[in-house]
CSV table of C-alpha atoms and ligand atoms in Angstrom, one decimal:
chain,number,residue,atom,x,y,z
A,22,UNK,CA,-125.2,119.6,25.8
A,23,UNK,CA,-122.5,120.4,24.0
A,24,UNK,CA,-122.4,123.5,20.8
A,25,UNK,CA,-121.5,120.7,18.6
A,26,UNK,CA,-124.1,118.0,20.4
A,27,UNK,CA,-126.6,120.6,19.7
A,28,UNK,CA,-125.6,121.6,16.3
A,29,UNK,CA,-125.7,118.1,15.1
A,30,UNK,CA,-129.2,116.9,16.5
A,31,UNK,CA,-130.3,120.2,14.6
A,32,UNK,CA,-128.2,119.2,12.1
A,33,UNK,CA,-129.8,115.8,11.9
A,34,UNK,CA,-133.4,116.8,11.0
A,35,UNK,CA,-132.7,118.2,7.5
A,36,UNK,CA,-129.1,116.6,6.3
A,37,UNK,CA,-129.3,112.5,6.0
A,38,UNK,CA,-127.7,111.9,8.7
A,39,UNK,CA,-126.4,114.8,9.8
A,40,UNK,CA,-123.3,115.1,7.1
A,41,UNK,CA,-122.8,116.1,4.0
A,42,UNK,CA,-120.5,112.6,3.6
A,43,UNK,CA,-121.2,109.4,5.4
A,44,UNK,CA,-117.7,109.2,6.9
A,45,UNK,CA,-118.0,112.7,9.0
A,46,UNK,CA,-120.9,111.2,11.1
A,47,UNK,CA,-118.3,108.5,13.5
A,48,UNK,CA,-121.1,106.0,13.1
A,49,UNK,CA,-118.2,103.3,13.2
A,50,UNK,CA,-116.5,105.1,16.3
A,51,UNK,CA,-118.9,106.9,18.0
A,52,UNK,CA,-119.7,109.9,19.7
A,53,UNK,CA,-121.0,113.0,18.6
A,54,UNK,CA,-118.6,114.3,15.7
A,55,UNK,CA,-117.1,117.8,16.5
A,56,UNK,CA,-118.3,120.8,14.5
A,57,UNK,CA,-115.5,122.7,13.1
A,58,UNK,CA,-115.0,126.0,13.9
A,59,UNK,CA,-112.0,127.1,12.6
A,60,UNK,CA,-108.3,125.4,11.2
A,61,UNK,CA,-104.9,126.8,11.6
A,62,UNK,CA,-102.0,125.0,10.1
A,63,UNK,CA,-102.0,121.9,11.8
A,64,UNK,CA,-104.6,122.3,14.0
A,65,UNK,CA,-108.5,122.5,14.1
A,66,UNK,CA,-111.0,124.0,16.7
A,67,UNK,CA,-114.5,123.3,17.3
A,68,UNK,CA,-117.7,124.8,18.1
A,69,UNK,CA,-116.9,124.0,22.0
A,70,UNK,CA,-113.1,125.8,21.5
A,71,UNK,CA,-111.7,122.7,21.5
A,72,UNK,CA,-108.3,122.0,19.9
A,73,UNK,CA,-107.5,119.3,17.8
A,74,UNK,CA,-104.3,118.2,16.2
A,75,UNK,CA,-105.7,117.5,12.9
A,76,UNK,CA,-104.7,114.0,11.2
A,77,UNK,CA,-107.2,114.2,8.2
A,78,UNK,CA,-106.5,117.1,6.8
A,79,UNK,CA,-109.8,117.6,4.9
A,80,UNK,CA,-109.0,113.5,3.9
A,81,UNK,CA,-106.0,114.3,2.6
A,82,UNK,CA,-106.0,118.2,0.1
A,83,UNK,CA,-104.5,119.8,3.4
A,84,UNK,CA,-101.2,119.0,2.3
A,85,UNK,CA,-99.6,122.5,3.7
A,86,UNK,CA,-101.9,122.5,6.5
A,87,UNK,CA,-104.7,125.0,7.5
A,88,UNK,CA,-105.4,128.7,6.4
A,89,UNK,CA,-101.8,128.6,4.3
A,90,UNK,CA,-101.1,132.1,3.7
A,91,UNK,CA,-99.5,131.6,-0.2
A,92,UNK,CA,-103.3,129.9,-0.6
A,93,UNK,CA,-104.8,132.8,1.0
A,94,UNK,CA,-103.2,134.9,-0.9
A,95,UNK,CA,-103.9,133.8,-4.0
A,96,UNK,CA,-107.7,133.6,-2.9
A,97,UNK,CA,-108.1,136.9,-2.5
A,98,UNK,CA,-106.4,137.6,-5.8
A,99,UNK,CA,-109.1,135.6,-7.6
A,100,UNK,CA,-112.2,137.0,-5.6
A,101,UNK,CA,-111.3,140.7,-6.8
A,102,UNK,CA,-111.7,139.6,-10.0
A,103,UNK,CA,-114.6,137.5,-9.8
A,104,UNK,CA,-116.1,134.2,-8.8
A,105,UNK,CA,-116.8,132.2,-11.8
A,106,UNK,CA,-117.1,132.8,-15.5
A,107,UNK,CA,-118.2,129.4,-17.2
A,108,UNK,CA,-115.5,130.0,-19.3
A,109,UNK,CA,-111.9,129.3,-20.3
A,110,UNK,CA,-109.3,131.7,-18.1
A,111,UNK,CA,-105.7,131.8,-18.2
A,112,UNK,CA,-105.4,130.2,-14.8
A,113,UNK,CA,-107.0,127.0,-15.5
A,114,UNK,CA,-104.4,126.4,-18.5
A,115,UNK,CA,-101.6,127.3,-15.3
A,116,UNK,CA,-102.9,124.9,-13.5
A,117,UNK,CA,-103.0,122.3,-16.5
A,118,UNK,CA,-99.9,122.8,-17.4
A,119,UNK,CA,-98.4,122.6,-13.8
A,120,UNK,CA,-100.1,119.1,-13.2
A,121,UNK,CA,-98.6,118.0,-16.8
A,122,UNK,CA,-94.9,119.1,-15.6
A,123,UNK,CA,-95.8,117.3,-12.6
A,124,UNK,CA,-97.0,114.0,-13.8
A,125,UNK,CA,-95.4,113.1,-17.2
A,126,UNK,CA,-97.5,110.5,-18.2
A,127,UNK,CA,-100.4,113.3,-18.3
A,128,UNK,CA,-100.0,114.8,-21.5
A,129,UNK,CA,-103.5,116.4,-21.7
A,130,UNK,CA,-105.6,116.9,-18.1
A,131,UNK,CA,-109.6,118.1,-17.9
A,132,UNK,CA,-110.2,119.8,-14.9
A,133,UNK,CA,-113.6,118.8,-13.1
A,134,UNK,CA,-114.6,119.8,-9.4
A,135,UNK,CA,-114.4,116.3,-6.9
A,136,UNK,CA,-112.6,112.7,-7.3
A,137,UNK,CA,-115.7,111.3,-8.2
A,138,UNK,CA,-116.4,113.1,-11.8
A,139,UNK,CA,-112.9,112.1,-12.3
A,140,UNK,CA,-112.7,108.7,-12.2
A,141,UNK,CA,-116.7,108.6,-13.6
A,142,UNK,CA,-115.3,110.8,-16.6
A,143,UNK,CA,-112.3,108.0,-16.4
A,144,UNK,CA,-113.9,105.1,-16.7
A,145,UNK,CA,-116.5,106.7,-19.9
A,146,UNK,CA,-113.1,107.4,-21.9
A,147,UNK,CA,-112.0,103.9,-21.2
A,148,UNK,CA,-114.8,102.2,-22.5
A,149,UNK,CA,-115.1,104.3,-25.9
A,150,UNK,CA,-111.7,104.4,-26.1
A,151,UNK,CA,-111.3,100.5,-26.3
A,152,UNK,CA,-114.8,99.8,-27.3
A,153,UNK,CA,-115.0,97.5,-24.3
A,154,UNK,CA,-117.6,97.4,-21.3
A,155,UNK,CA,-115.9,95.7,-18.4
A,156,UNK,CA,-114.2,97.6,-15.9
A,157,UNK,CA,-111.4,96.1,-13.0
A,158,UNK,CA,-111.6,97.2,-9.7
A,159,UNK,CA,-110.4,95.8,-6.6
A,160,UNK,CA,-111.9,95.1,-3.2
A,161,UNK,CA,-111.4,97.7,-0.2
A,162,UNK,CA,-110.8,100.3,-3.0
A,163,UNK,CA,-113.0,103.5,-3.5
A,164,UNK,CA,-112.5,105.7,-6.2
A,165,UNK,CA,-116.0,108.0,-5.4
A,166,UNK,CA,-119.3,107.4,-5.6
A,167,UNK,CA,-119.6,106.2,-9.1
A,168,UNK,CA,-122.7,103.9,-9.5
A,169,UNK,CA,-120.5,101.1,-11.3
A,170,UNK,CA,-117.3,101.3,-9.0
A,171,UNK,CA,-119.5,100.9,-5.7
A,172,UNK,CA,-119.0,97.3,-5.6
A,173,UNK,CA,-117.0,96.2,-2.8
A,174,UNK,CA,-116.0,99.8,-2.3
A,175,UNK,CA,-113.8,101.1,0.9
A,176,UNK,CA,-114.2,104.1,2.6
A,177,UNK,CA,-117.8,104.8,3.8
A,178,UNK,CA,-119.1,101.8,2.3
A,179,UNK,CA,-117.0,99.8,4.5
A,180,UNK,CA,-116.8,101.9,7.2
A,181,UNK,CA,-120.8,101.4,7.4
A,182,UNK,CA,-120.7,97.7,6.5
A,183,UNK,CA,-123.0,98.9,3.9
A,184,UNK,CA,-123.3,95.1,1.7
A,185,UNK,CA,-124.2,96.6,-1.8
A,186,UNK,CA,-125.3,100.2,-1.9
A,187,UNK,CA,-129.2,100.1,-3.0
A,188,UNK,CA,-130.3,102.3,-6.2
A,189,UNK,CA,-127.3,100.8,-8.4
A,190,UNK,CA,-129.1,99.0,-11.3
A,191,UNK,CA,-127.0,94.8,-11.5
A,192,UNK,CA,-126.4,96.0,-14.8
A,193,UNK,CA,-123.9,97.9,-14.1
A,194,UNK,CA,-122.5,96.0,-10.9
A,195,UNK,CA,-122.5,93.1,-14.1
A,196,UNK,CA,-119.7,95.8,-16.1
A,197,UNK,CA,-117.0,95.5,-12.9
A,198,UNK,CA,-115.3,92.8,-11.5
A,199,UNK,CA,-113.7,93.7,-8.1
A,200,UNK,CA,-110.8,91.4,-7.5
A,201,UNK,CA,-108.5,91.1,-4.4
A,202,UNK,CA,-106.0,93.6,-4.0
A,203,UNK,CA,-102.5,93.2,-4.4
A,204,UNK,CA,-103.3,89.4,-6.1
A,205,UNK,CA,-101.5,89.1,-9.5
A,206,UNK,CA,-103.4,85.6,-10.0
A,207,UNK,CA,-106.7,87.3,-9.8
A,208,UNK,CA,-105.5,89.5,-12.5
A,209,UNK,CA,-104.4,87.0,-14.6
A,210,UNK,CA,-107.5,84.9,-14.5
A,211,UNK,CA,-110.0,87.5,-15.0
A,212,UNK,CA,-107.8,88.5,-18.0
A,213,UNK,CA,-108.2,85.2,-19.5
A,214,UNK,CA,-111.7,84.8,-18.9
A,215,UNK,CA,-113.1,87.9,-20.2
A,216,UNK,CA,-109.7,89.8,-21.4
A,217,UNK,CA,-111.5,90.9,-24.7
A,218,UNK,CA,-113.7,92.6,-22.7
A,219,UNK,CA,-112.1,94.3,-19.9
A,220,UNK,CA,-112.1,98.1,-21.0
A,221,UNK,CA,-109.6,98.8,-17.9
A,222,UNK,CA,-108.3,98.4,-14.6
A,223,UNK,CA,-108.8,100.8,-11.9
A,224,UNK,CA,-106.5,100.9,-8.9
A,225,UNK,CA,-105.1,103.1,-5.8
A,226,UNK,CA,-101.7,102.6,-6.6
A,227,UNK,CA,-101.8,102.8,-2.6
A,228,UNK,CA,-104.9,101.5,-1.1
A,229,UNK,CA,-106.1,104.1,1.1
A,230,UNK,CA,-109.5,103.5,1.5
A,231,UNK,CA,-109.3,100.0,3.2
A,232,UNK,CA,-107.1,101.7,5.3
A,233,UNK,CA,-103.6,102.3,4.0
A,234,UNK,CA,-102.5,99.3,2.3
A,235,UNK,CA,-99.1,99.7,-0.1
A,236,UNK,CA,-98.5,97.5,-3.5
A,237,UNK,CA,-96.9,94.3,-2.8
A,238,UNK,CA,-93.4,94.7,-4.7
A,239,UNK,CA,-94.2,93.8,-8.5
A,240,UNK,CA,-97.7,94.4,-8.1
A,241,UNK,CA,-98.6,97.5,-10.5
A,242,UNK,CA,-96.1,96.6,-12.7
A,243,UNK,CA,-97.6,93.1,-13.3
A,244,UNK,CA,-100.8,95.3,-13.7
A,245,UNK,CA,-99.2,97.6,-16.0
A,246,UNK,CA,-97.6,94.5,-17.8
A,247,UNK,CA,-101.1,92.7,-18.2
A,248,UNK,CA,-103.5,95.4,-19.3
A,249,UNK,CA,-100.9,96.5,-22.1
A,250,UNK,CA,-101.1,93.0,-22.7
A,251,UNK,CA,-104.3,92.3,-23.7
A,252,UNK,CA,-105.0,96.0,-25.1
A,253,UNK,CA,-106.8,97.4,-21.8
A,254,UNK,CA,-106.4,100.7,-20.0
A,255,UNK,CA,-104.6,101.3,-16.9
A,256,UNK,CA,-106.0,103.7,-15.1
A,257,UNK,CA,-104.2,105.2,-11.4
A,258,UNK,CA,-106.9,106.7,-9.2
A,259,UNK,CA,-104.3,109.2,-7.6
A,260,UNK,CA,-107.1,111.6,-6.0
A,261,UNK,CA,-105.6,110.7,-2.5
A,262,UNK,CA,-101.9,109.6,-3.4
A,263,UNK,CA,-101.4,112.3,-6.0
A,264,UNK,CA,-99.1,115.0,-5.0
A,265,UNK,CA,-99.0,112.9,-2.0
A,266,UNK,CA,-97.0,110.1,-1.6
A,267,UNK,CA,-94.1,112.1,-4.2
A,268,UNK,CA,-95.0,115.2,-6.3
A,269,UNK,CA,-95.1,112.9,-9.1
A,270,UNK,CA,-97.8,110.5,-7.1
A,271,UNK,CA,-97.7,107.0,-7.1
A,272,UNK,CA,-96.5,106.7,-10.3
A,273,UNK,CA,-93.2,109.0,-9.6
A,274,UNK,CA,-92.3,106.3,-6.2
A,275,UNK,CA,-93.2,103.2,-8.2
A,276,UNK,CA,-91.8,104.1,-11.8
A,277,UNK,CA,-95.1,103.3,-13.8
A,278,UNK,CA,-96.8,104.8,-16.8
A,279,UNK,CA,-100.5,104.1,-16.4
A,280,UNK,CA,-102.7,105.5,-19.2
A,281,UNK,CA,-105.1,107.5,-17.4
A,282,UNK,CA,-104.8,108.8,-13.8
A,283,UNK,CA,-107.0,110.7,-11.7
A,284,UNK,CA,-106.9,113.3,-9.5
A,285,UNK,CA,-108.4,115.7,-6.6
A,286,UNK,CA,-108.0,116.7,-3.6
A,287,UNK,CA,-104.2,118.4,-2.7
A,288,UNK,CA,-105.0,119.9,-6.3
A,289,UNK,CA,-107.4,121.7,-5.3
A,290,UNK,CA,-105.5,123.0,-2.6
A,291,UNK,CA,-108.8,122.8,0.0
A,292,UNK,CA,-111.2,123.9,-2.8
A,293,UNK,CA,-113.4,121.3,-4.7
A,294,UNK,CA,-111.1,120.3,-7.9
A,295,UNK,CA,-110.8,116.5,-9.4
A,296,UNK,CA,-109.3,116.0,-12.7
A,297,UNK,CA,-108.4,112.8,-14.9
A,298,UNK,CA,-105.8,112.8,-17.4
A,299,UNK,CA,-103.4,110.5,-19.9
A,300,UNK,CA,-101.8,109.8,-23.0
A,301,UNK,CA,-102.5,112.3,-25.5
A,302,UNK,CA,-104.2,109.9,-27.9
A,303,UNK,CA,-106.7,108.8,-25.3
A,304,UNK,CA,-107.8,112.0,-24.0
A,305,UNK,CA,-108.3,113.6,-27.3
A,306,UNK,CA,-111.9,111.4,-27.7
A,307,UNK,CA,-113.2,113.9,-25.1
A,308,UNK,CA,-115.7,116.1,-26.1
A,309,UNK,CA,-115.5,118.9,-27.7
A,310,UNK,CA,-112.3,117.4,-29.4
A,311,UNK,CA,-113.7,114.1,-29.7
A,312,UNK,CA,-117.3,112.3,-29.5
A,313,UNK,CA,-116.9,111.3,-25.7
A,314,UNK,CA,-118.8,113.8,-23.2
A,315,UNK,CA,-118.0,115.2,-20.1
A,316,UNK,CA,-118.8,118.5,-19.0
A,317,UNK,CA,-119.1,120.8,-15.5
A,318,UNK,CA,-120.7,123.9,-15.1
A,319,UNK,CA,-118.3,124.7,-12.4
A,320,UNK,CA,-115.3,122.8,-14.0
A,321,UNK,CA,-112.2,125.4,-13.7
A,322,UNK,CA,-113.3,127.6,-11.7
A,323,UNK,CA,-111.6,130.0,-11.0
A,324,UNK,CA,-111.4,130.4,-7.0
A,325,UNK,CA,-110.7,126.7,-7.0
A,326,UNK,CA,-108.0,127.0,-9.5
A,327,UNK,CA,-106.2,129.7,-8.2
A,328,UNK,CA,-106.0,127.6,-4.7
A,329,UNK,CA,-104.8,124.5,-6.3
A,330,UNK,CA,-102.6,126.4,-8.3
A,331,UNK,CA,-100.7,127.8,-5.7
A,332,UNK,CA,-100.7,124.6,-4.0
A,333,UNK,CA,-98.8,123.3,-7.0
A,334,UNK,CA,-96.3,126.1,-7.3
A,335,UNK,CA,-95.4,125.6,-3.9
A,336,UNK,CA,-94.6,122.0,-3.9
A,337,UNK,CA,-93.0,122.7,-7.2
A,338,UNK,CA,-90.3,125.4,-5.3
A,339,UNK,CA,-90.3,123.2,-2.3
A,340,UNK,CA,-89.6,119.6,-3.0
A,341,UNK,CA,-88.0,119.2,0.9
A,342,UNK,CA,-91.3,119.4,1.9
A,343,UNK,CA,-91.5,115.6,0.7
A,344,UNK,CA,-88.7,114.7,2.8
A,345,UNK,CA,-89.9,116.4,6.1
A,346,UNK,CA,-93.2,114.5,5.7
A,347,UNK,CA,-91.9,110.8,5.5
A,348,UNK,CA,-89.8,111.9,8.9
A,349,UNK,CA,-92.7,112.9,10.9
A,350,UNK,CA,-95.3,110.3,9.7
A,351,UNK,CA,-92.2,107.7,10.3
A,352,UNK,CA,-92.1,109.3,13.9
A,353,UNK,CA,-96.0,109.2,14.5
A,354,UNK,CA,-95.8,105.5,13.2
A,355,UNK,CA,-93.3,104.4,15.7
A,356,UNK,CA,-95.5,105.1,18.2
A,357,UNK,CA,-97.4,101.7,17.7
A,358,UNK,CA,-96.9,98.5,20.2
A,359,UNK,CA,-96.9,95.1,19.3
A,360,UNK,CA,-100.0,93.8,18.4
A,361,UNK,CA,-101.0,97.0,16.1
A,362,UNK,CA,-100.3,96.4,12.5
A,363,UNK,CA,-98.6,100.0,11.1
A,364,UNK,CA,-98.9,100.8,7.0
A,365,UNK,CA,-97.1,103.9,5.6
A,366,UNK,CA,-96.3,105.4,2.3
A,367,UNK,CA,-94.6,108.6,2.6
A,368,UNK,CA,-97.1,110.7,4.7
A,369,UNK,CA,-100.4,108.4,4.6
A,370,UNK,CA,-100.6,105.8,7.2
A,371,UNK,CA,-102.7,103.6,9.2
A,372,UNK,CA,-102.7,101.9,12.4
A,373,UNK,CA,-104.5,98.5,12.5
A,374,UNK,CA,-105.8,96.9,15.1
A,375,UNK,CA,-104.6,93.4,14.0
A,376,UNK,CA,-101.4,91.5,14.7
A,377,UNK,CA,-101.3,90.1,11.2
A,378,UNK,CA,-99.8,92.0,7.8
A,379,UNK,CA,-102.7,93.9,6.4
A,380,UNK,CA,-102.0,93.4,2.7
A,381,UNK,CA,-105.9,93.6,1.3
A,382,UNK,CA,-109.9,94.0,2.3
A,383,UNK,CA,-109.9,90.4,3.9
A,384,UNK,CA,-106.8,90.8,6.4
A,385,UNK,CA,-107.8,94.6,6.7
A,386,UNK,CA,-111.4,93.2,7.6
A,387,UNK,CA,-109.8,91.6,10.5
A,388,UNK,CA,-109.0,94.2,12.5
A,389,UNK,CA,-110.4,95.1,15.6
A,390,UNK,CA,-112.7,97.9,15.2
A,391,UNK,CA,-114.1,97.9,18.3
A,392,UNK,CA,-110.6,98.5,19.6
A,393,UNK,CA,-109.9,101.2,16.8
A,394,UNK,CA,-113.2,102.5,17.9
A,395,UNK,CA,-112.2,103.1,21.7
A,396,UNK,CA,-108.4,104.4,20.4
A,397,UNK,CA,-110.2,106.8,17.9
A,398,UNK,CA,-112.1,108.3,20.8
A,399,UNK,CA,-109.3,108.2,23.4
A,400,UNK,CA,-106.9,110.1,21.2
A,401,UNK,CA,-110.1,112.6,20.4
A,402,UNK,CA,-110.5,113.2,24.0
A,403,UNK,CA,-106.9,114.3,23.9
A,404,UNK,CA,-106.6,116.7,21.5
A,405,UNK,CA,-106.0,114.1,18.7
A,406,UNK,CA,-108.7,114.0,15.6
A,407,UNK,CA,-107.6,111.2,13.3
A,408,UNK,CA,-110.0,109.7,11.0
A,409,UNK,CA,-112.7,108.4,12.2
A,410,UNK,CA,-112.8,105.1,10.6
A,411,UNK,CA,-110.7,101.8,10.3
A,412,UNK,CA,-111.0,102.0,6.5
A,413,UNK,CA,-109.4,105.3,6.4
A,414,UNK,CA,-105.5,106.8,6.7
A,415,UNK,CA,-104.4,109.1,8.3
A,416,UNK,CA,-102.3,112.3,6.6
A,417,UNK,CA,-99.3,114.7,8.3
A,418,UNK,CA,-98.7,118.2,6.5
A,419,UNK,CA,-96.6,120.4,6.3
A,420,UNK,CA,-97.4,121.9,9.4
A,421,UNK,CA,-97.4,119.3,11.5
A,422,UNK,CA,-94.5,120.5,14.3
A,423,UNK,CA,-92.4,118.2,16.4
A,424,UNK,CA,-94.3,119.0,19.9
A,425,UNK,CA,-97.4,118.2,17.6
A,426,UNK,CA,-95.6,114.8,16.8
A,427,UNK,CA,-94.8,114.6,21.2
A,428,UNK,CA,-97.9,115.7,21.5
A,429,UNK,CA,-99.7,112.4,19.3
A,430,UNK,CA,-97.1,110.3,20.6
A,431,UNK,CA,-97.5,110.5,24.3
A,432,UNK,CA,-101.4,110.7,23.9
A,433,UNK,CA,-101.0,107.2,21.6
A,434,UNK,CA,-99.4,105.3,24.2
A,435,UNK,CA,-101.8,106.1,26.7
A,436,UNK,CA,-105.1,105.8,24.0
A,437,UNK,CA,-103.1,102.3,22.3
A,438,UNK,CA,-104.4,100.6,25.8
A,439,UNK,CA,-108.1,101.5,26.3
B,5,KE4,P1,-114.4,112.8,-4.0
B,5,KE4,O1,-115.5,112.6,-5.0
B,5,KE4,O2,-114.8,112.5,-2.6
B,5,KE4,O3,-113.7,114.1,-4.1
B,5,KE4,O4,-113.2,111.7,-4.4
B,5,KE4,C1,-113.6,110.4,-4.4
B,5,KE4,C2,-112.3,109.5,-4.3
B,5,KE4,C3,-111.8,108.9,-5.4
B,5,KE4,N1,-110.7,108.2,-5.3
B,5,KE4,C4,-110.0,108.0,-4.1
B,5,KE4,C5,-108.8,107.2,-4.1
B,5,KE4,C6,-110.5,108.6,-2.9
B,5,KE4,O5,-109.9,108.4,-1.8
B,5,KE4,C7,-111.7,109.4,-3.0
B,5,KE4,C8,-112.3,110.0,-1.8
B,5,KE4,N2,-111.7,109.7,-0.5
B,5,KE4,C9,-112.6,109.7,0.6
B,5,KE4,C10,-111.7,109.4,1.8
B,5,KE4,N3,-111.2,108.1,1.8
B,5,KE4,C11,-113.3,111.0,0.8
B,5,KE4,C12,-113.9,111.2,2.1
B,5,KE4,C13,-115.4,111.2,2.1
B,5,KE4,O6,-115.9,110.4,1.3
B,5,KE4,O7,-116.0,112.1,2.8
């Protein structure tokens, strides 16, 4: 047996299935999943000494890659002065401040510590905000683990075919109506049906939970154009496109002002961060400021914040990084033959196993993932370790080389025909 074979039947008998998230067990891909030993800028080894190029990137905060020593550094900064304080620091006001510059329509930000406490702390604001129950989200999207907001959820939930996830009350699958993706008509109908109600609309301004899917052209600004419309929220769950797809997210590439957005991952540079944010109106009904609560013992903190921060301040000082990832994930993407459906935006992508466009959960559905299943495994067996899901995309850093891009390329056209 293998370290990694043993450490994950061991592994097995006191974690639910052997992960701390679903995703990490290859349940849809199979195999045993590697135990990670150790990263280095674009690469990861595990238990066994095997070496991985490394395509998911802790599912996206890697944006710089493993072990980046401007992170580092600023690590070891924070731990000689402590670990945590449970209260305010300099260094959480940086980091605030850096995400406003960064994100205009963010004109006051509350740090939390994952994705999912931000768009759970989202949605709250939304609905005492408007006074309104009914939250919009769309099919194949995840934005966490939220109880309301698991309906017809990507990621996991999708990659386990798991129908409804047991333990949420219909009362609150009742407050969210998940309509197709990238359907304007949907929009519009649910908005004249129950428009008084609808507190906001929740999107991934690029799906990448379904796999990576992009807006059709006019999409969010239809959505933007609608929810102002009939006086609901619209909320961008950046956690995986923020600082991402453009420094400025989604929002920066597409041109549109949503009212909230959320946050996590890249700023936390590879620490646990989240963070939601918006017009300053909105966010000023959060507690202690306003009668709306949200709260986090480990909200801020400080060896967290000092990662993300310098995450920030590097992208800030670097803005070519941008350019040099949309070249390699536009090389890696070339690598695909006919018959494999490619999605890209900037340096997310996804390769699926369908001939036809994958524009939502229904055409995304469609893919083979038996076939991803047996290209998963042949590109882990050479050195590649994408994600290991066909509801998932696939991220390049900044350390991502060109004989790592030859590398994935020559092992893709041999794994694209298992
Ligand atoms: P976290 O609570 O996992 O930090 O963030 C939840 C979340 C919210 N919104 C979007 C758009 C997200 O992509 C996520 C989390 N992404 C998944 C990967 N697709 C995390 C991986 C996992 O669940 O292990």
């Amino acid at each position: 047996m293998t370290k990694s074979e043993t450490l994950f039947r061991r592994a097995q008998e006191i974690i639910p299935g052997g992960v701390n998230s679903p995703v990490r067990a290859f349940r849809s891909v199979g195999g045993t999943p590697p135990f990670i030993a150790r990263g280095e800028g674009s690469h990861i080894f595990d238990a066994d000494g095997r070496e991985y190029i490394d395509y998911v990137c802790s599912w996206g905060p890697l944006l710089l890659g493993h072990r980046h020593p401007e992170i580092l550094a600023a690590l070891e900064r924070a731990l000689a002065i402590g670990t945590s304080f449970g209260a305010p620091t300099e260094q959480e006001v940086a980091l605030a401040e850096a995400i406003c510059r960064a994100v205009p329509s963010i004109e006051m930000v509350r740090l939390v510590n994952s994705g999912t406490e931000a768009t759970m702390s989202a949605i709250r604001l939304a609905r005492g905000f408007t006074g309104r129950d009914l939250i919009v989200k769309f099919e194949g999207c995840y934005h966490g683990h939220v109880d309301s907001l698991l309906v017809k959820a990507g990621s996991g939930v999708a990659t386990l075919c798991i129908p409804e996830t047991q333990g949420v009350p219909k009362a609150f699958c009742d407050t969210t109506l998940a309509l197709p993706y990238n359907s304007v008509e949907a929009v519009e109908q649910a908005f004249r049906a129950r428009g008084n109600e609808i507190a906001a609309v929740i999107v991934e301004p690029v799906a990448g939970n379904m796999g990576c899917v992009p807006p059709r052209a006019g999409y969010l600004e239809a959505l933007r154009e609608i929810t102002a419309r009939h006086g609901a929220l619209l909320i961008f769950d950046e956690v995986m496109t923020g600082f991402r797809v453009a420094f400025g997210g989604a929002q920066e590439r597409f041109g549109i002002r949503p009212d909230l957005t959320t946050l996590g991952k890249i700023i936390g540079g590879g620490l646990p961060v989240g963070a939601y944010g918006g017009r300053r109106e909105i966010m000023s009904r959060i507690a202690p400021a306003g009668p709306i609560y949200q709260a986090g013992t480990l909200s801020g903190n400080p060896l967290a914040v000092a990662a993300g921060l310098a995450m920030l301040r590097h992208l800030e000082a670097h803005p070519e990084v941008y350019q040099q990832l949309e070249t390699r994930a536009a090389e890696l993407c070339a690598a695909a033959p006919p018959g494999v459906t490619v999605n890209r935006v900037g340096s997310m992508f996804t390769f699926f196993f369908t001939d036809g466009p994958v524009t939502d959960y229904e055409s995304a559905k469609r893919s083979d993932t038996a076939r991803f299943g047996r290209f998963f495994r042949a590109m882990l067996e050479r050195g590649v370790y994408l994600a290991p899901s066909q509801f998932e995309a696939a991220f390049v850093s900044a350390a991502h080389t060109e004989e790592d891009v030859r590398k994935t390329t020559a092992a893709a056209k041999e794994a694209f025909r298992v």
